[in-house]
CSV table of C-alpha atoms in Angstrom, one decimal:
chain,number,residue,atom,x,y,z
A,174,MET,CA,0.0,0.0,0.0
A,175,SER,CA,1.2,3.5,-0.8
A,176,SER,CA,0.6,5.1,2.6
A,177,SER,CA,2.3,8.0,4.3
A,178,ASN,CA,1.2,6.6,7.7
A,179,PHE,CA,4.2,4.7,8.9
A,180,ILE,CA,2.5,3.1,12.0
A,181,VAL,CA,-0.3,1.6,9.8
A,182,ASP,CA,2.2,0.3,7.3
A,183,LEU,CA,4.2,-1.2,10.1
A,184,THR,CA,1.1,-2.8,11.6
A,185,LEU,CA,0.2,-4.4,8.3
A,186,PHE,CA,3.8,-5.6,7.8
A,187,ILE,CA,3.7,-7.3,11.3
A,188,LEU,CA,0.4,-8.9,10.5
A,189,VAL,CA,1.6,-10.3,7.2
A,190,SER,CA,4.7,-11.6,8.9
A,191,LEU,CA,2.6,-13.3,11.6
A,192,SER,CA,0.4,-14.8,8.8
A,193,ILE,CA,3.4,-16.2,7.1
A,194,ALA,CA,4.7,-17.6,10.4
A,195,THR,CA,1.3,-19.3,11.0
A,196,TRP,CA,1.2,-21.0,7.6
A,197,SER,CA,4.9,-22.0,7.9
A,198,ILE,CA,4.3,-23.7,11.3
A,199,ALA,CA,1.2,-25.4,9.9
A,200,VAL,CA,3.1,-26.8,6.9
A,201,ILE,CA,6.0,-28.0,9.1
A,202,LYS,CA,3.6,-29.6,11.7
A,203,ILE,CA,1.5,-31.3,9.1
A,204,LEU,CA,4.6,-32.9,7.5
A,205,ALA,CA,5.9,-33.9,10.9
A,206,PHE,CA,2.6,-35.6,11.8
A,207,ARG,CA,2.5,-37.5,8.6
A,208,LYS,CA,6.0,-38.6,9.0
A,209,GLU,CA,5.3,-39.7,12.6
A,210,ALA,CA,2.2,-41.5,11.6
A,211,GLN,CA,4.1,-43.6,9.0
A,212,GLN,CA,6.9,-44.3,11.4
A,213,SER,CA,4.5,-45.3,14.1
A,214,ARG,CA,2.6,-47.7,11.8
A,215,ASP,CA,5.8,-49.4,10.7
A,216,PHE,CA,7.3,-49.7,14.2
A,217,LEU,CA,4.1,-51.0,15.9
A,218,GLN,CA,3.6,-53.6,13.2
A,219,SER,CA,7.1,-54.9,13.5
A,220,PHE,CA,7.1,-54.6,17.3
A,221,TRP,CA,3.9,-56.6,17.9
A,222,ALA,CA,4.7,-59.1,15.1
A,223,ASP,CA,7.7,-60.4,17.0
A,224,ARG,CA,6.8,-62.4,20.1
A,225,THR,CA,10.3,-62.4,21.6
A,226,TRP,CA,11.7,-59.8,24.0
A,227,LYS,CA,15.0,-59.7,22.0
A,228,GLY,CA,13.2,-59.4,18.7
A,229,ARG,CA,11.2,-56.4,20.0
A,230,TYR,CA,14.4,-54.9,21.2
A,231,ASN,CA,15.9,-55.2,17.8
A,232,ALA,CA,12.8,-53.7,16.2
A,233,ALA,CA,13.1,-50.7,18.4
A,234,GLN,CA,16.7,-50.1,17.5
A,235,ILE,CA,16.1,-49.9,13.8
A,236,SER,CA,13.0,-47.8,14.0
A,237,GLN,CA,12.3,-44.1,14.2
A,238,GLY,CA,9.5,-42.1,15.7
A,239,ASP,CA,8.0,-41.4,19.1
A,240,PHE,CA,6.9,-44.9,19.8
A,241,ALA,CA,10.4,-46.2,19.0
A,242,LYS,CA,12.0,-43.5,21.3
A,243,LEU,CA,9.7,-44.5,24.1
A,244,THR,CA,10.5,-48.1,23.6
A,245,LYS,CA,14.2,-47.5,23.5
A,246,ALA,CA,14.1,-45.6,26.8
A,247,GLY,CA,12.2,-48.6,28.3
A,248,PHE,CA,14.7,-51.1,27.1
A,249,VAL,CA,17.6,-49.0,28.4
A,250,THR,CA,15.9,-48.8,31.8
A,251,CYS,CA,15.3,-52.6,31.8
A,252,LYS,CA,19.0,-53.2,31.0
A,253,GLU,CA,20.1,-50.9,33.8
A,254,LEU,CA,17.7,-52.5,36.3
A,255,SER,CA,18.9,-55.9,35.4
A,256,GLY,CA,22.3,-55.0,36.8
A,257,GLU,CA,23.5,-53.3,39.9
A,258,GLU,CA,20.9,-50.5,39.8
A,259,GLY,CA,18.1,-53.0,40.3
A,260,GLU,CA,19.9,-55.2,42.8
A,261,GLY,CA,17.8,-55.6,45.9
A,262,CYS,CA,14.6,-54.2,44.4
A,263,ASP,CA,11.5,-56.3,44.5
A,264,HIS,CA,9.0,-56.7,41.6
A,265,GLN,CA,6.9,-53.7,42.6
A,266,GLU,CA,9.8,-51.4,43.0
A,267,LEU,CA,11.2,-52.4,39.6
A,268,GLN,CA,7.8,-51.7,38.0
A,269,GLU,CA,7.6,-48.3,39.6
A,270,ILE,CA,11.1,-47.3,38.4
A,271,LEU,CA,10.4,-48.5,34.9
A,272,ASP,CA,7.0,-46.7,34.8
A,273,ARG,CA,8.7,-43.5,36.1
A,274,GLU,CA,11.3,-43.6,33.3
A,275,LEU,CA,8.7,-44.2,30.7
A,276,ARG,CA,6.7,-41.2,31.9
A,277,LYS,CA,9.8,-39.0,31.8
A,278,GLN,CA,10.5,-40.0,28.2
A,279,LEU,CA,6.8,-39.5,27.3
A,280,HIS,CA,6.9,-36.0,28.7
A,281,ALA,CA,10.1,-35.3,26.8
A,282,ILE,CA,8.4,-36.4,23.6
A,283,ILE,CA,5.3,-34.3,24.3
A,284,ARG,CA,7.5,-31.2,24.9
A,285,GLY,CA,9.2,-31.7,21.6
A,286,ARG,CA,5.9,-32.1,19.8
A,287,GLU,CA,4.4,-28.9,21.4
A,288,ARG,CA,7.0,-26.6,19.8
A,289,GLY,CA,5.2,-24.0,17.8
A,290,TYR,CA,1.9,-24.3,19.6
A,291,ALA,CA,2.6,-21.3,21.9
A,292,GLU,CA,3.4,-19.2,18.9
A,293,LEU,CA,0.1,-20.1,17.2
A,294,ALA,CA,-1.8,-19.4,20.3
A,295,SER,CA,-0.1,-16.0,20.7
A,296,ILE,CA,-0.8,-15.1,17.1
A,297,GLY,CA,-4.4,-16.1,17.3
A,298,SER,CA,-5.0,-14.0,20.5
A,299,THR,CA,-3.0,-10.9,19.6
A,300,ALA,CA,-3.4,-10.4,15.8
A,301,PRO,CA,-6.9,-8.9,16.1
A,302,PHE,CA,-5.7,-6.4,18.7
A,303,ILE,CA,-2.6,-5.5,16.6
A,304,GLY,CA,-5.0,-4.8,13.7
A,305,LEU,CA,-7.3,-2.8,15.9
A,306,PHE,CA,-4.3,-0.7,17.0
A,307,GLY,CA,-3.5,0.1,13.4
A,308,THR,CA,-7.1,1.0,12.7
A,309,VAL,CA,-7.3,3.3,15.7
A,310,TRP,CA,-4.0,5.0,14.8
A,311,GLY,CA,-5.1,5.4,11.2
A,312,ILE,CA,-8.4,6.9,12.1
A,313,MET,CA,-6.8,9.2,14.6
A,314,ASN,CA,-4.4,10.5,11.9
A,315,ALA,CA,-7.3,10.9,9.5
A,316,LEU,CA,-9.2,13.0,12.1
A,317,LYS,CA,-6.1,15.1,12.6
A,318,THR,CA,-6.0,15.6,8.8
A,319,ILE,CA,-9.6,16.6,8.7
A,320,THR,CA,-9.1,19.1,11.5
A,321,ALA,CA,-6.0,20.6,9.9
A,322,THR,CA,-7.6,21.0,6.5
A,323,GLY,CA,-11.0,21.9,7.7
A,324,GLN,CA,-12.5,19.5,5.0
A,325,ALA,CA,-14.7,16.5,5.8
A,326,SER,CA,-15.7,15.5,2.3
A,327,ILE,CA,-15.9,11.8,1.4
A,328,ASP,CA,-12.8,12.2,-0.9
A,329,VAL,CA,-10.7,13.4,2.1
A,330,VAL,CA,-12.0,10.9,4.7
A,331,ALA,CA,-12.5,7.7,2.6
A,332,GLY,CA,-8.9,7.0,1.8
A,333,PRO,CA,-7.2,7.3,5.3
A,334,ILE,CA,-10.1,5.7,7.2
A,335,GLY,CA,-10.5,2.9,4.6
A,336,GLU,CA,-6.8,2.1,4.8
A,337,ALA,CA,-7.0,2.1,8.6
A,338,LEU,CA,-10.0,-0.3,8.6
A,339,ILE,CA,-8.0,-2.7,6.4
A,340,ALA,CA,-5.6,-3.2,9.4
A,341,THR,CA,-8.5,-4.7,11.4
A,342,ALA,CA,-9.5,-6.9,8.5
A,343,VAL,CA,-6.0,-8.2,8.1
A,344,GLY,CA,-5.7,-8.8,11.8
A,345,ILE,CA,-8.8,-10.9,11.8
A,346,ALA,CA,-7.7,-12.7,8.7
A,347,THR,CA,-4.4,-13.5,10.4
A,348,ALA,CA,-6.0,-14.6,13.7
A,349,ILE,CA,-8.6,-17.0,12.3
A,350,PRO,CA,-6.2,-19.5,10.6
A,351,ALA,CA,-3.9,-19.4,13.6
A,352,VAL,CA,-6.8,-20.4,16.0
A,353,LEU,CA,-8.1,-23.1,13.6
A,354,VAL,CA,-4.6,-24.5,13.1
A,355,TYR,CA,-3.9,-24.4,16.8
A,356,ASN,CA,-7.1,-26.2,17.7
A,357,TYR,CA,-6.5,-28.9,15.0
A,358,PHE,CA,-3.0,-29.6,16.1
A,359,MET,CA,-4.0,-29.7,19.8
A,360,ARG,CA,-6.6,-32.3,19.0
A,361,GLN,CA,-4.0,-34.3,17.0
A,362,GLN,CA,-1.6,-34.0,19.9
A,363,ARG,CA,-4.2,-35.3,22.4
A,364,VAL,CA,-4.9,-38.4,20.3
A,365,HIS,CA,-1.1,-39.0,19.8
A,366,VAL,CA,-0.4,-38.6,23.5
A,367,SER,CA,-3.3,-41.0,24.4
A,368,GLU,CA,-1.8,-43.6,22.0
A,369,LEU,CA,1.7,-43.2,23.4
A,370,ASP,CA,0.3,-43.5,27.0
A,371,GLY,CA,-1.6,-46.6,26.1
A,372,PHE,CA,1.5,-48.1,24.5
A,373,SER,CA,3.6,-47.2,27.5
A,374,GLU,CA,1.3,-49.2,29.7
A,375,ASP,CA,1.4,-52.1,27.3
A,376,PHE,CA,5.2,-52.0,27.2
A,377,LEU,CA,5.3,-51.9,31.0
A,378,ARG,CA,3.2,-55.1,31.3
A,379,GLN,CA,5.2,-56.9,28.6
A,380,ALA,CA,8.5,-55.8,30.4
A,381,MET,CA,7.4,-57.2,33.7
A,382,ARG,CA,6.3,-60.4,32.2
A,383,ASN,CA,9.8,-60.8,30.6
A,384,GLN,CA,11.8,-59.5,33.5
A,385,LYS,CA,14.1,-62.5,33.4
A,386,GLN,CA,15.1,-61.5,29.9
A,387,TRP,CA,16.1,-57.9,30.7
A,388,SER,CA,19.8,-58.8,30.9
A,389,GLU,CA,19.6,-60.0,27.3
A,390,THR,CA,19.0,-56.5,25.9
A,391,CYS,CA,22.2,-54.7,25.0
């Protein structure tokens, strides 16, 4: 826009930048979720297809993704507990230690997956107000111009005020996609975390059933 109002132009520039950031995060997250979904399917298929503890360990070592990371952390803990760290611990204590380590890894995975969500939430909540600020500033300058010139014709008022109102429209147009994308990814995140949590419990049960084989993992 060819405007002499620096503040309004700066506001529009900020909003356009935030919009680009929103769609960039959306594209990155969509690709990440698709990649994770494929990796999860491949890993879970190979993990449950093998009935042996050693075979499942090998499946985890050659796989990628969040489920594989969680499983690797579980196997590492099992290996450690089969040695001196688990010496003197009863069955219940070993189960609690393994469960705690799985939870720690699960929380680390969640934190990694949540990157970008705070930015989307911030954009969705602040963009309308940034646009409103540009509008108020533009209208204020337009009124100053009218006062200085003493003219209030439509030709004089329409341009500055129309440009100022565009800032609000751009702010809303920036906020709506950010909110929608944020809500979509949060739902996907909840489903993913629920699946990881369920798998963590399944792994814990399988590990305790195969406690005698912990020392075989390397």
